[in-house]
PDB file of C-alpha atoms in Angstrom:
ATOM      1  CA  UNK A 179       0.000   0.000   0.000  1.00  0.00           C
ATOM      2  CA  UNK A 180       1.415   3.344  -1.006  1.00  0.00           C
ATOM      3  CA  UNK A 181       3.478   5.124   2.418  1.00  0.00           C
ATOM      4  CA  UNK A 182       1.634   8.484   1.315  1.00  0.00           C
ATOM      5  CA  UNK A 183      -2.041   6.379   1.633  1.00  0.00           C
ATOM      6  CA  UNK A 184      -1.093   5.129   4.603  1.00  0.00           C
ATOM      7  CA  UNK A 185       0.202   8.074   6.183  1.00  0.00           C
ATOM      8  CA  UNK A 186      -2.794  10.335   5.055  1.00  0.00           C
ATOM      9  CA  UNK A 187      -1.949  13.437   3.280  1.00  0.00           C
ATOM     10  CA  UNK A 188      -4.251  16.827   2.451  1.00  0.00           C
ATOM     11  CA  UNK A 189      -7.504  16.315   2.668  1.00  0.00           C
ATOM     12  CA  UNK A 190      -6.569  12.957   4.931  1.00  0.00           C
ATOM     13  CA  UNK A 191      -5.058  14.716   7.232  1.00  0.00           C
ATOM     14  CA  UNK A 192      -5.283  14.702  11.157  1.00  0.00           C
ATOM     15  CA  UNK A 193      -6.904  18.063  11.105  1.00  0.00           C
ATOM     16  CA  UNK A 194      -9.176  16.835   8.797  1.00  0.00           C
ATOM     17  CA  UNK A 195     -10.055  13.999  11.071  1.00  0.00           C
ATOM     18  CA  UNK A 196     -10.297  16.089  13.872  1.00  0.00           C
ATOM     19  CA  UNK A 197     -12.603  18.032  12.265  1.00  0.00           C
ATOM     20  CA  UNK A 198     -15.113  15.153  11.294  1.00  0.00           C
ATOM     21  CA  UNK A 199     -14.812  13.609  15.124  1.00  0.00           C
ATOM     22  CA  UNK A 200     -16.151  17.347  16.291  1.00  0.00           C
ATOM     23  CA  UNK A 201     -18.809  17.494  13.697  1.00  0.00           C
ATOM     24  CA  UNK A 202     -19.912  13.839  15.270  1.00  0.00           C
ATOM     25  CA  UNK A 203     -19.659  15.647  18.668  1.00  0.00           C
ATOM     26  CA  UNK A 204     -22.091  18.465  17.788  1.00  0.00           C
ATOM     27  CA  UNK A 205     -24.450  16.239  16.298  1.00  0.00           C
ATOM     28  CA  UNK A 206     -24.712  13.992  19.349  1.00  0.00           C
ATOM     29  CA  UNK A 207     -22.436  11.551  19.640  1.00  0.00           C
ATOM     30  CA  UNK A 208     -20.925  11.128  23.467  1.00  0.00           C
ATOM     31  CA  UNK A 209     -19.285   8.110  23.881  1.00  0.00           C
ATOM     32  CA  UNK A 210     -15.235   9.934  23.892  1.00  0.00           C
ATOM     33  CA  UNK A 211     -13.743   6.272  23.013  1.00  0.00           C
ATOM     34  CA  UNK A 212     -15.636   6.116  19.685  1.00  0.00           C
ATOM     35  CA  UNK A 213     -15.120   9.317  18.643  1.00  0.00           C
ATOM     36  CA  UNK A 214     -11.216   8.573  19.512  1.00  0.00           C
ATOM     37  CA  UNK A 215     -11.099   5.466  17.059  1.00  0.00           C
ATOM     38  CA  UNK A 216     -13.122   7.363  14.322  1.00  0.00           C
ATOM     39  CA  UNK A 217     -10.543   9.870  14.442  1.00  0.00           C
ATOM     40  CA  UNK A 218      -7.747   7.269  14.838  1.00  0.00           C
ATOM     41  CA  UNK A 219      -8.992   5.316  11.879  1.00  0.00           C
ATOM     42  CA  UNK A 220      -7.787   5.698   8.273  1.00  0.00           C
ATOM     43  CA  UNK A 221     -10.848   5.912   6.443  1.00  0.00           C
ATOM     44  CA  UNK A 222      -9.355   7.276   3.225  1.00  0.00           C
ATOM     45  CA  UNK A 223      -7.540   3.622   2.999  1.00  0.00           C
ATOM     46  CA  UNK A 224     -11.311   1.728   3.105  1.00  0.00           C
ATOM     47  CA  UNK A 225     -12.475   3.862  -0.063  1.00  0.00           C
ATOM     48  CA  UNK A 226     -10.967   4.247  -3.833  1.00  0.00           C
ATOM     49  CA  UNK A 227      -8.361   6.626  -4.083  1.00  0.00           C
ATOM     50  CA  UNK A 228     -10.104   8.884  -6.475  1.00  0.00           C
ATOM     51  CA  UNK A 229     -12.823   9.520  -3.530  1.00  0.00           C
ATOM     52  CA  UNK A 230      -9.890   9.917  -0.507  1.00  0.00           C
ATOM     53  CA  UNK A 231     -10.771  13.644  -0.649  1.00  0.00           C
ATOM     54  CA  UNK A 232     -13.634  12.528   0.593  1.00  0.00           C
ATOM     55  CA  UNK A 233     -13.312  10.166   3.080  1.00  0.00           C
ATOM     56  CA  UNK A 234     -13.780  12.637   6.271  1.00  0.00           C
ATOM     57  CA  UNK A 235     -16.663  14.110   5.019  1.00  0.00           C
ATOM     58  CA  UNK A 236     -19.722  12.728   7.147  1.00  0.00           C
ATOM     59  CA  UNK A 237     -21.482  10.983   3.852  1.00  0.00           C
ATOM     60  CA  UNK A 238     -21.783   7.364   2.203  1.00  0.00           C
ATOM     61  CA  UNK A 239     -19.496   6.713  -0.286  1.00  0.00           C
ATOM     62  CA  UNK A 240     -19.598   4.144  -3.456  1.00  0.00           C
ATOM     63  CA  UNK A 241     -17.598   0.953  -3.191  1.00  0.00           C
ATOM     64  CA  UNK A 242     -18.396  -1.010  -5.796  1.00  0.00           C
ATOM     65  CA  UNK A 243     -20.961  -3.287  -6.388  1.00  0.00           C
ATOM     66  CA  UNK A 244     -24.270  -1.513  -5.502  1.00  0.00           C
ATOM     67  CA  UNK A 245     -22.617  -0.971  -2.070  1.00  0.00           C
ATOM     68  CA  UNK A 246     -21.360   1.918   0.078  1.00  0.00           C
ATOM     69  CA  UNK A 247     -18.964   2.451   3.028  1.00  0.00           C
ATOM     70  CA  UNK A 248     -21.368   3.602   5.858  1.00  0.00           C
ATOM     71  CA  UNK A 249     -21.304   7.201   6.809  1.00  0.00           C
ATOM     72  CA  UNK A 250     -19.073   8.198   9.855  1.00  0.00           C
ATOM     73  CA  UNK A 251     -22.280   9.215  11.797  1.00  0.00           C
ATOM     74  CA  UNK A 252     -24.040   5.881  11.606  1.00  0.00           C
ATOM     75  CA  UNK A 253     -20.952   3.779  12.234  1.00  0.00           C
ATOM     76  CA  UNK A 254     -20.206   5.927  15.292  1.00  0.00           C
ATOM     77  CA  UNK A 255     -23.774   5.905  16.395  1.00  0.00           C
ATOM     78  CA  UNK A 256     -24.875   1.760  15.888  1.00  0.00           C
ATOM     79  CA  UNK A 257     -21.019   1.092  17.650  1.00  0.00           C
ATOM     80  CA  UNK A 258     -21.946   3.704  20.336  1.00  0.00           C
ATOM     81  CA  UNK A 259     -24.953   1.961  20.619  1.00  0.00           C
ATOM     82  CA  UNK A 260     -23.664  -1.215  20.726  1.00  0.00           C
ATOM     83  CA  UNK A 261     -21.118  -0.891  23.707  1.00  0.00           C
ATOM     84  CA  UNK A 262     -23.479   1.356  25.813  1.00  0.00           C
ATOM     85  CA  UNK A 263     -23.850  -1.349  28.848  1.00  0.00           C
ATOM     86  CA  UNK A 264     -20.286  -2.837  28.444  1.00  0.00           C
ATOM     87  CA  UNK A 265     -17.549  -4.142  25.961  1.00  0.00           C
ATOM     88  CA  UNK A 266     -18.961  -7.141  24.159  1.00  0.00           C
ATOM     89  CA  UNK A 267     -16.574  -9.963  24.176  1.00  0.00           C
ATOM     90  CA  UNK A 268     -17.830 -11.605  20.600  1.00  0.00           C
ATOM     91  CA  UNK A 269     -19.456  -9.567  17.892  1.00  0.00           C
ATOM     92  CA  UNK A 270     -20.704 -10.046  14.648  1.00  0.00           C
ATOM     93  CA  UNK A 271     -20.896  -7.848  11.421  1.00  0.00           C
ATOM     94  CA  UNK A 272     -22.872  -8.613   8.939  1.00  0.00           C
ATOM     95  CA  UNK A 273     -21.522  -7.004   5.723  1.00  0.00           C
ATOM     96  CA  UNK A 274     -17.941  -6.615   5.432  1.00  0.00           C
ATOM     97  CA  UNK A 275     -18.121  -3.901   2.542  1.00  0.00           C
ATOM     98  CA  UNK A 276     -15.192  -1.999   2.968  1.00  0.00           C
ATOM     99  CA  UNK A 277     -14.161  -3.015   6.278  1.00  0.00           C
ATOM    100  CA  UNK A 278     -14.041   0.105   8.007  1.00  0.00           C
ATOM    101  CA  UNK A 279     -16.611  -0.775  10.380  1.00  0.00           C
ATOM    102  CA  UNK A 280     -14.919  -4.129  11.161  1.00  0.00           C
ATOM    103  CA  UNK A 281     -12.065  -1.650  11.321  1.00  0.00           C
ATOM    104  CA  UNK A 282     -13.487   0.430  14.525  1.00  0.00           C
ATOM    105  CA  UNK A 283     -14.480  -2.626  15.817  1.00  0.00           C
ATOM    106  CA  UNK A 284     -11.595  -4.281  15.825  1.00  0.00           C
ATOM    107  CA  UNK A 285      -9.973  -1.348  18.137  1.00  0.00           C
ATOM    108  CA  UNK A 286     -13.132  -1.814  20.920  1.00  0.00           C
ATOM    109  CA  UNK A 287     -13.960  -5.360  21.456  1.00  0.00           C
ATOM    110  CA  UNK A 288     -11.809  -8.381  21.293  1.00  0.00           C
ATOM    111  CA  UNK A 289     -13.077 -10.869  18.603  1.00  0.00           C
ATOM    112  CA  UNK A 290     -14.552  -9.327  15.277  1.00  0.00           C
ATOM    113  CA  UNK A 291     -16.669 -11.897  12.930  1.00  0.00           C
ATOM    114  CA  UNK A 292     -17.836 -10.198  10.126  1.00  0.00           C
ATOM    115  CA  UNK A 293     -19.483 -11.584   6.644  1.00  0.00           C
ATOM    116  CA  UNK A 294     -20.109 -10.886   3.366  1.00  0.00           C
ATOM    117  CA  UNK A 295     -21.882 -11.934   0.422  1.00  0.00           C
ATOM    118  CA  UNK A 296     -19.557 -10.481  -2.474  1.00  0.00           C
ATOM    119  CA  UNK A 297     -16.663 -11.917  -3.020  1.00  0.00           C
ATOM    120  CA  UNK A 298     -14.464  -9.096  -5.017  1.00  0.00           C
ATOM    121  CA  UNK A 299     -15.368  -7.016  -1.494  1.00  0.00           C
ATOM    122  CA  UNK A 300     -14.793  -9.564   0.719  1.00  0.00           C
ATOM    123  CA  UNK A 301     -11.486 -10.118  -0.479  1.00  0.00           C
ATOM    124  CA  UNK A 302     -10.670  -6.688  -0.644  1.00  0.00           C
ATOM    125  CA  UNK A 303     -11.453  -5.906   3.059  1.00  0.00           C
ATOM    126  CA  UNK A 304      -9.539  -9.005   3.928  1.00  0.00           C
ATOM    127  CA  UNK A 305      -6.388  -8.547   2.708  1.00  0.00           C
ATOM    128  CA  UNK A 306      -6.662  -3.966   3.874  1.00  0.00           C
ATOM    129  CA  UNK A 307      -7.418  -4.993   7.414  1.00  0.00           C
ATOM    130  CA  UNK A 308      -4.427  -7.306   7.424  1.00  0.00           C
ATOM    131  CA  UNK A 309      -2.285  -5.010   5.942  1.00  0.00           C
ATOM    132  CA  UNK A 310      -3.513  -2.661   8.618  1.00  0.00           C
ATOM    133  CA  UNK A 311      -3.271  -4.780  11.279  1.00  0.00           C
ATOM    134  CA  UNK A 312      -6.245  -5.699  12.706  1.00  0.00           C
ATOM    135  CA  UNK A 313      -5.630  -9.126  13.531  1.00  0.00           C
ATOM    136  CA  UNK A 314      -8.986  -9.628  16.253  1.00  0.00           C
ATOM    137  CA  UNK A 315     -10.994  -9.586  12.648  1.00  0.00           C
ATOM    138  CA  UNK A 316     -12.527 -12.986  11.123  1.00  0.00           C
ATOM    139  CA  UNK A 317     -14.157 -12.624   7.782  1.00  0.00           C
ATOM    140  CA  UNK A 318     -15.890 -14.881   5.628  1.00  0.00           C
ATOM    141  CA  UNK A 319     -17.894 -15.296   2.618  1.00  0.00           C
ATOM    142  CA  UNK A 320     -22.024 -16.187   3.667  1.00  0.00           C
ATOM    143  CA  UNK A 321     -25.069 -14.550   2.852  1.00  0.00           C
ATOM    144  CA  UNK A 322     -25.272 -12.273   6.093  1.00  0.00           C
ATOM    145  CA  UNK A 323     -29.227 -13.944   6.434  1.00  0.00           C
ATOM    146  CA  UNK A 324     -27.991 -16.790   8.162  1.00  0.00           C
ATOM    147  CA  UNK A 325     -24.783 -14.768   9.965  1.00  0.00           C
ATOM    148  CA  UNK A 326     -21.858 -16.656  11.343  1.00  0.00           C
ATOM    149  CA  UNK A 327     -23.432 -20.306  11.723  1.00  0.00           C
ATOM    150  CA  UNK A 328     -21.322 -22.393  14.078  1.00  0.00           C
ATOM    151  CA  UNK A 329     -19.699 -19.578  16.002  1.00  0.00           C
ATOM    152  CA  UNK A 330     -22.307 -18.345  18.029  1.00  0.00           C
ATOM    153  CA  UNK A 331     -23.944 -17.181  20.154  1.00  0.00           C
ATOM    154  CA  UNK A 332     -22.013 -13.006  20.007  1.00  0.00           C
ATOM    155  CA  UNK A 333     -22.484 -10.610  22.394  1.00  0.00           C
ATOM    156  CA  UNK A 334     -23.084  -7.990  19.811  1.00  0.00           C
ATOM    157  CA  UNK A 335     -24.197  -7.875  16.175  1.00  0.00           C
ATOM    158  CA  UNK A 336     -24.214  -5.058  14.091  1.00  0.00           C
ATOM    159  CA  UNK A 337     -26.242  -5.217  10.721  1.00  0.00           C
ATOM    160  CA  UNK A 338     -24.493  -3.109   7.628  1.00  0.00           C
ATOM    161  CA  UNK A 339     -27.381  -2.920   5.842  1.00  0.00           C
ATOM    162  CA  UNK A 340     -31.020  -3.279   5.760  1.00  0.00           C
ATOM    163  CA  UNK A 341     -33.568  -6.318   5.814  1.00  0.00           C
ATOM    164  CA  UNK A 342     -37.289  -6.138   5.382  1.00  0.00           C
ATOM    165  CA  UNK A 343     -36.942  -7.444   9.184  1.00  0.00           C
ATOM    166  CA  UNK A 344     -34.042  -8.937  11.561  1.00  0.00           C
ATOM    167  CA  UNK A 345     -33.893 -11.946  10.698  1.00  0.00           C
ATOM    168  CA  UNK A 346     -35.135 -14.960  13.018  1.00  0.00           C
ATOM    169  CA  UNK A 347     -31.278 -16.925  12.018  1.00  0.00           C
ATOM    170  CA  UNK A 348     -29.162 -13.524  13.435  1.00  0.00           C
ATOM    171  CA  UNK A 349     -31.608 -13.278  16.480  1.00  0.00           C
ATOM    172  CA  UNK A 350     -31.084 -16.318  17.571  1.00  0.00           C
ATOM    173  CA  UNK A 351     -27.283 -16.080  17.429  1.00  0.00           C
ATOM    174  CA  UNK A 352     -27.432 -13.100  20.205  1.00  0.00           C
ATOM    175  CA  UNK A 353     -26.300 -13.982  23.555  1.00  0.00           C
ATOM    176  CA  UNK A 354     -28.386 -13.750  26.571  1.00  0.00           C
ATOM    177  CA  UNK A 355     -27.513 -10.340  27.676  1.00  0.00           C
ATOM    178  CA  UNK A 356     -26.505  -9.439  23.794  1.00  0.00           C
ATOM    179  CA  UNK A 357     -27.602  -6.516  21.646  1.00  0.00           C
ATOM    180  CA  UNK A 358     -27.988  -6.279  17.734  1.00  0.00           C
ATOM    181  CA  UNK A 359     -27.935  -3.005  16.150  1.00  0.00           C
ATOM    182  CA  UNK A 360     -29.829  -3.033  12.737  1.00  0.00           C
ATOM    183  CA  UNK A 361     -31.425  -1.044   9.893  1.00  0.00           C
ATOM    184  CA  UNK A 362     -35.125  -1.901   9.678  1.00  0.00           C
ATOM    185  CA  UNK A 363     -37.185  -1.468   6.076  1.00  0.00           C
ATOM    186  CA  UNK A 364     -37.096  -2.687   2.226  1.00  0.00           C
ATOM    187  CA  UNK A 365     -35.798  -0.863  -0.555  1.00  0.00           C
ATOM    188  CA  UNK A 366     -37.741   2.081  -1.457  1.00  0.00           C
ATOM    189  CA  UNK A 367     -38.966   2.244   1.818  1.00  0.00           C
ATOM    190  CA  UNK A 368     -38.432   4.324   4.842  1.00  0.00           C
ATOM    191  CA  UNK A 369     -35.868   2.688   7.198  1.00  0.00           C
ATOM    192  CA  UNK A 370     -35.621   2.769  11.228  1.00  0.00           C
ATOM    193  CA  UNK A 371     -32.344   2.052  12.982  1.00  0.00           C
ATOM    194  CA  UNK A 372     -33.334  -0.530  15.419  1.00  0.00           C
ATOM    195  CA  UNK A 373     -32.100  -1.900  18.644  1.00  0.00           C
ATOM    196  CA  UNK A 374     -32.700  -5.334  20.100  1.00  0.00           C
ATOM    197  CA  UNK A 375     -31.835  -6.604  23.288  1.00  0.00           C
ATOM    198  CA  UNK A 376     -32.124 -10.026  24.353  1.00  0.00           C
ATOM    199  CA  UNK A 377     -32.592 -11.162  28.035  1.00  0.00           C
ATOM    200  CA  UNK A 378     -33.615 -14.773  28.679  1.00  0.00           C
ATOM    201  CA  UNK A 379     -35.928 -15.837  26.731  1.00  0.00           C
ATOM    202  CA  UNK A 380     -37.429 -11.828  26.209  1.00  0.00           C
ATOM    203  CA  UNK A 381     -36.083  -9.738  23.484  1.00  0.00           C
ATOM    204  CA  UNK A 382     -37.054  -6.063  23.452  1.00  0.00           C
ATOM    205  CA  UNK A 383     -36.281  -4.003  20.888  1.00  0.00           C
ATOM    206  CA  UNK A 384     -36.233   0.330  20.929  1.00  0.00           C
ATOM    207  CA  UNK A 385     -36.275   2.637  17.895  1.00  0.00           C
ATOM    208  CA  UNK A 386     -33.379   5.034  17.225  1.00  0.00           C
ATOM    209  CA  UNK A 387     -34.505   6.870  14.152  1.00  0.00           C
ATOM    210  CA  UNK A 388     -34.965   6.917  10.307  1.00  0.00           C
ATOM    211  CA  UNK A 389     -31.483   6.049   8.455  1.00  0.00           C
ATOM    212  CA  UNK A 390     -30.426   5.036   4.809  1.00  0.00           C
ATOM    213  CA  UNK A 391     -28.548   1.787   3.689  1.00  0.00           C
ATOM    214  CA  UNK A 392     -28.206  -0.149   0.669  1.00  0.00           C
ATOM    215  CA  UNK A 393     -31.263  -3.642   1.267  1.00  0.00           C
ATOM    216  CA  UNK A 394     -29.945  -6.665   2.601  1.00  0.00           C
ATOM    217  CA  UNK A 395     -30.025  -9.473  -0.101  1.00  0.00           C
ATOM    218  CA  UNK A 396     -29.170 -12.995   0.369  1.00  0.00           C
ATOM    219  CA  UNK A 397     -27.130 -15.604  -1.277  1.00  0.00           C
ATOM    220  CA  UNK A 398     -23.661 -14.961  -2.189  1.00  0.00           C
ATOM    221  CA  UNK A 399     -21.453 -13.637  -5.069  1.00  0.00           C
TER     222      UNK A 399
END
C-alpha cells in the first residue's frame, strides 16, 4: 500500500479527522472512546483513491458493487450503541463492505466476525485490514441472512445494511444479555435504525430513528 495512503496526506489529514470527530460531537455523539477510534482510523484507505478527498466528510461513499462504506455518523452511532452497557466480548458484522466498520471494531472489542456476500469485497477488506493490522478480525464469505453459523452465540451484532426485518437466524445467534444493532425497512422504503436486546428468553427491541442503507439481499457472489 502506497506510504503516502497510509500516512494520510491533504484532505486525509489529522486536522481533517479532527474536524469530522467534532462534527460527530455536535451532532450527538458522546461516547469519547468512539469518537477517539473514528478519528484514529484511516478511512481514506477503506475507499478508492479517487474519492480519498472525501473520506472525512460525514457521507456514504460508493464501493463497488451496488454498495457503500457507511457514513461516519451511523458507524459511530450503531457502535456507540452497541457498547453502551459494556464491551462485548464476541461480535458479529454482517456485511464486510469496505471493512471500516470491522475496522473500529476491531480497536473496541476483542473478537470481530464479520461476513459478506460479495466476493471481489470480501477479499478486498480481507487482505486492507491485514495489511492494517487488525488481527482480532474474522471474515468470511455467507449470505449475512444466516450470519456466522457455528460460532455463536455473540455478544453484539451489528447489521451493515437493511432487511425487510431482523432476521429470526441472526436473532437467535445473540447472547443472553446481547444486543444487535440493525437497519429496519425494504428498498424504497423508509428505514428505522433498530435496537434489540435479548434477556432470557425476552427480546425487546427500541427505535433510534430513520437512516439510509443499501437492502440486505441474500445468497452470495
Amino acid at each position: 500500500m502506497d506510504d503516502h495512503r497510509r500516512r494520510g496526506i491533504g484532505m486525509t489529514s489529522q486536522r481533517t479527522r479532527e474536524r469530522l470527530v467534532q462534527r460527530l460531537r455536535d451532532e450527538g455523539i458522546r461516547n469519547e472512546t468512539v469518537l477517539s477510534v473514528i478519528g484514529s482510523t484511516p478511512r481514506h484507505l477503506f475507499v478508492d483513491e479517487a474519492l480519498s478527498s472525501r473520506a472525512y466528510d460525514d457521507t456514504a461513499l460508493p464501493i463497488g458493487d451496488g454498495q457503500t462504506i457507511s457514513q461516519p455518523y451511523v458507524v459511530a452511532r450503531m457502535t456507540e450503541v452497541l457498547i453502551d452497557e459494556g464491551i462485548p466480548q464476541r461480535v458479529l458484522e454482517v456485511g464486510t463492505g469496505s471493512g471500516y466498520q470491522a475496522a473500529v471494531l476491531a480497536q473496541l472489542v476483542p473478537e470481530v466476525y464479520s461476513v459478506e456476500r460479495i466476493r471481489r469485497l470480501l477479499e478486498q477488506a480481507r487482505k486492507r485490514l491485514r495489511e492494517l493490522g487488525y488481527r482480532n478480525v474474522r471474515v468470511r464469505l455467507a449470505d449475512g441472512n444466516t450470519g456466522w453459523e457455528g460460532d455463536g452465540p455473540f455478544d453484539g451484532i451489528i447489521v451493515t445494511a437493511a432487511p425487510q426485518g431482523v432476521p429470526r437466524e441472526l436473532l437467535e445467534q445473540l447472547a443472553d444479555g446481547g444486543r444487535l444493532v440493525a437497519p429496519e425497512g425494504g428498498q424504497g422504503q423508509a428505514q428505522e435504525l433498530a435496537c434489540y436486546q435479548r434477556q432470557g428468553d425476552d427480546i425487546s427491541r427500541t427505535r433510534l430513528g430513520l437512516v439510509s442503507f443499501v437492502p440486505m439481499l441474500g445468497g452470495t457472489q
